[in-house]
Amino acid sequence: MTLERTFSIIKPDATKRNLTGAINKVFEDNGLRIVAQRRIQMSEDQAKKFYEVHAERPFYGELVEFMTSEPVVVQVLEAENAVAKHREVMGATNPEEAADGTVRKLYALSIGENSVHGSDSLENANLEIAQFFKDEEIVG
Ligand code: CDP
Ligand code: MG
C-alpha cells in the first residue's frame, strides 16, 4: 500500500458556520492527515477554472457564486487510499443520500451547499492540488 494525497475544500456554508474544526476532526478521526491547509477567498476566475468540468451544467453559475461567497479552506489530505477514503468520509453529494456519520450527512445544508469538496480520482487530485499549492507548502 502506498500513501496517496487528495485535495479537499471546506466550502463557504461550513466556514461561515465555524465548522472547519469539526470537519477536520471527522477527517482526522478517519485517518486522513492534513498535510497542507490554507484559508482563502476564492476568486471568480479560480472557481470557474476549478469547476470547469461542470461548465455546461445548469448549476455552474450558482456553484461559482457560492464558492466565492465566503472564505474557503483548501487542504491536502494524506492517507493510504486517500482519494477513496475521503470520498467515503464526505458522503454522497446530496446530503439526503449521505450515510450516517459522513460530513455531508452531519453538516451539509443542500445538494449545492454541501460543506466539502473532494477529488474524484488520483489524476484530478494532483491537478487540483497543483492549482492551489506549491510542493514546498505540503509537509507530509
Ligand atoms: O462534489 P461532488 O464530487 O460530490 O459532486 P459533483 O457532481 O462533482 O458536483 C460538484 C458540486 O456541484 C457539488 O459538490 C455541489 O456543490 C454542486 N452541485 C449542485 O449544486 N447541484 C447539483 N445537482 C450537483 C452538484
Ligand atoms: Mg466532483
Short mmCIF file of C-alpha atoms and ligand atoms in Angstrom, two decimals:
data_model
loop_
_atom_site.label_atom_id
_atom_site.label_comp_id
_atom_site.label_asym_id
_atom_site.label_seq_id
_atom_site.Cartn_x
_atom_site.Cartn_y
_atom_site.Cartn_z
CA MET A 1 0.00 0.00 0.00
CA THR A 2 1.25 3.48 -0.79
CA LEU A 3 0.39 6.82 0.67
CA GLU A 4 -1.85 8.94 -1.51
CA ARG A 5 -2.75 12.62 -1.42
CA THR A 6 -6.11 14.13 -2.22
CA PHE A 7 -7.43 17.68 -2.48
CA SER A 8 -10.15 18.92 -0.15
CA ILE A 9 -12.12 22.15 0.24
CA ILE A 10 -14.16 23.16 3.26
CA LYS A 11 -16.85 25.15 1.48
CA PRO A 12 -18.40 28.55 2.35
CA ASP A 13 -21.51 27.15 4.07
CA ALA A 14 -19.21 25.37 6.53
CA THR A 15 -16.60 28.08 7.13
CA LYS A 16 -19.47 30.53 7.72
CA ARG A 17 -20.89 28.28 10.47
CA ASN A 18 -17.46 27.79 12.17
CA LEU A 19 -17.35 24.12 11.18
CA THR A 20 -13.72 24.00 10.00
CA GLY A 21 -12.52 22.31 13.20
CA ALA A 22 -15.47 19.92 13.42
CA ILE A 23 -14.95 18.77 9.83
CA ASN A 24 -11.20 18.43 10.31
CA LYS A 25 -11.91 16.24 13.34
CA VAL A 26 -14.02 13.88 11.19
CA PHE A 27 -11.17 13.71 8.66
CA GLU A 28 -8.51 13.09 11.32
CA ASP A 29 -10.64 10.56 13.21
CA ASN A 30 -10.86 8.62 9.94
CA GLY A 31 -7.11 8.57 9.39
CA LEU A 32 -6.80 11.44 6.92
CA ARG A 33 -3.74 13.54 7.78
CA ILE A 34 -3.90 17.28 6.97
CA VAL A 35 -0.50 17.89 5.32
CA ALA A 36 -1.32 21.36 3.93
CA GLN A 37 -4.10 23.83 4.69
CA ARG A 38 -4.87 27.46 3.85
CA ARG A 39 -7.92 29.70 4.27
CA ILE A 40 -8.54 31.77 1.13
CA GLN A 41 -11.13 33.93 -0.54
CA MET A 42 -11.57 32.17 -3.88
CA SER A 43 -11.72 34.48 -6.89
CA GLU A 44 -14.32 34.07 -9.62
CA ASP A 45 -11.56 33.02 -12.05
CA GLN A 46 -10.25 30.39 -9.63
CA ALA A 47 -13.72 28.96 -9.00
CA LYS A 48 -14.58 28.89 -12.72
CA LYS A 49 -11.34 27.10 -13.51
CA PHE A 50 -11.71 24.67 -10.63
CA TYR A 51 -15.23 23.62 -11.69
CA GLU A 52 -14.60 23.92 -15.46
CA VAL A 53 -15.71 20.29 -15.92
CA HIS A 54 -19.22 21.38 -14.84
CA ALA A 55 -19.32 24.49 -17.09
CA GLU A 56 -22.25 23.17 -19.16
CA ARG A 57 -24.30 22.04 -16.15
CA PRO A 58 -27.30 24.15 -15.07
CA PHE A 59 -25.88 24.71 -11.57
CA TYR A 60 -22.46 26.03 -12.72
CA GLY A 61 -23.23 29.74 -12.27
CA GLU A 62 -24.72 29.23 -8.82
CA LEU A 63 -21.82 26.98 -7.85
CA VAL A 64 -19.22 29.60 -8.80
CA GLU A 65 -21.22 32.27 -6.95
CA PHE A 66 -21.46 30.04 -3.86
CA MET A 67 -17.76 29.12 -3.83
CA THR A 68 -16.77 32.81 -3.93
CA SER A 69 -19.40 33.98 -1.41
CA GLU A 70 -17.30 33.46 1.75
CA PRO A 71 -13.78 32.18 2.52
CA VAL A 72 -12.97 28.52 1.96
CA VAL A 73 -10.27 26.28 3.43
CA VAL A 74 -8.20 24.43 0.82
CA GLN A 75 -6.37 21.34 2.03
CA VAL A 76 -4.18 18.44 1.05
CA LEU A 77 -5.03 15.22 2.89
CA GLU A 78 -2.75 12.20 3.06
CA ALA A 79 -3.57 8.56 3.79
CA GLU A 80 -3.47 5.15 2.21
CA ASN A 81 -6.19 5.26 -0.47
CA ALA A 82 -6.78 8.91 0.43
CA VAL A 83 -8.98 9.69 -2.58
CA ALA A 84 -11.48 6.89 -1.93
CA LYS A 85 -11.30 7.26 1.86
CA HIS A 86 -12.01 10.99 1.68
CA ARG A 87 -14.96 10.46 -0.71
CA GLU A 88 -16.36 7.90 1.72
CA VAL A 89 -15.97 10.19 4.73
CA MET A 90 -17.58 13.11 2.82
CA GLY A 91 -20.67 11.11 1.86
CA ALA A 92 -22.95 11.45 -1.16
CA THR A 93 -23.21 14.80 -2.99
CA ASN A 94 -26.84 15.11 -1.88
CA PRO A 95 -26.93 15.12 1.95
CA GLU A 96 -30.32 13.36 1.86
CA GLU A 97 -28.49 10.37 0.35
CA ALA A 98 -25.38 10.59 2.53
CA ALA A 99 -24.62 7.79 5.00
CA ASP A 100 -24.77 8.35 8.76
CA GLY A 101 -21.60 9.80 10.24
CA THR A 102 -20.40 11.35 6.97
CA VAL A 103 -19.53 15.04 6.81
CA ARG A 104 -22.36 15.80 4.41
CA LYS A 105 -24.92 13.90 6.49
CA LEU A 106 -23.75 15.72 9.61
CA TYR A 107 -23.34 19.23 8.22
CA ALA A 108 -24.46 19.83 4.61
CA LEU A 109 -27.43 22.15 4.02
CA SER A 110 -28.37 21.06 0.49
CA ILE A 111 -27.01 19.39 -2.64
CA GLY A 112 -25.30 22.69 -3.55
CA GLU A 113 -24.24 23.91 -0.10
CA ASN A 114 -22.76 20.58 0.85
CA SER A 115 -19.85 21.65 3.07
CA VAL A 116 -16.94 19.85 1.38
CA HIS A 117 -15.23 19.08 -1.91
CA GLY A 118 -13.05 16.05 -2.52
CA SER A 119 -11.16 14.95 -5.63
CA ASP A 120 -12.79 12.08 -7.53
CA SER A 121 -9.60 10.46 -8.86
CA LEU A 122 -5.86 10.47 -8.19
CA GLU A 123 -5.28 12.23 -11.50
CA ASN A 124 -7.72 15.03 -10.61
CA ALA A 125 -6.29 15.20 -7.08
CA ASN A 126 -2.86 16.00 -8.49
CA LEU A 127 -4.26 18.65 -10.84
CA GLU A 128 -6.38 20.24 -8.09
CA ILE A 129 -3.52 20.24 -5.57
CA ALA A 130 -1.32 21.96 -8.17
CA GLN A 131 -3.96 24.69 -8.69
CA PHE A 132 -3.73 25.77 -5.05
CA PHE A 133 -0.44 24.57 -3.51
CA LYS A 134 3.27 24.71 -4.23
CA ASP A 135 5.15 21.49 -3.48
CA GLU A 136 7.06 23.09 -0.59
CA GLU A 137 3.80 24.03 1.18
CA ILE A 138 2.90 20.36 1.57
CA VAL A 139 4.63 18.80 4.55
CA GLY A 140 3.88 15.10 4.87
O1 CDP B 1 -18.77 17.32 -5.03
P1 CDP B 1 -19.11 16.01 -5.72
O2 CDP B 1 -17.95 15.41 -6.46
O3 CDP B 1 -19.77 15.04 -4.77
O4 CDP B 1 -20.27 16.35 -6.80
P2 CDP B 1 -20.17 16.85 -8.32
O5 CDP B 1 -21.20 16.10 -9.09
O6 CDP B 1 -18.75 16.81 -8.81
O7 CDP B 1 -20.64 18.35 -8.24
C1 CDP B 1 -19.77 19.37 -7.79
C2 CDP B 1 -20.54 20.28 -6.86
O8 CDP B 1 -21.55 20.95 -7.61
C3 CDP B 1 -21.30 19.59 -5.72
O9 CDP B 1 -20.49 19.23 -4.63
C4 CDP B 1 -22.33 20.65 -5.37
O10 CDP B 1 -21.77 21.68 -4.58
C5 CDP B 1 -22.66 21.23 -6.76
N1 CDP B 1 -23.89 20.61 -7.33
C6 CDP B 1 -25.07 21.31 -7.32
O11 CDP B 1 -25.11 22.46 -6.85
N2 CDP B 1 -26.22 20.74 -7.84
C7 CDP B 1 -26.19 19.51 -8.37
N3 CDP B 1 -27.32 18.97 -8.86
C8 CDP B 1 -24.99 18.78 -8.38
C9 CDP B 1 -23.85 19.35 -7.85
MG MG B 2 -16.91 16.13 -8.10
#
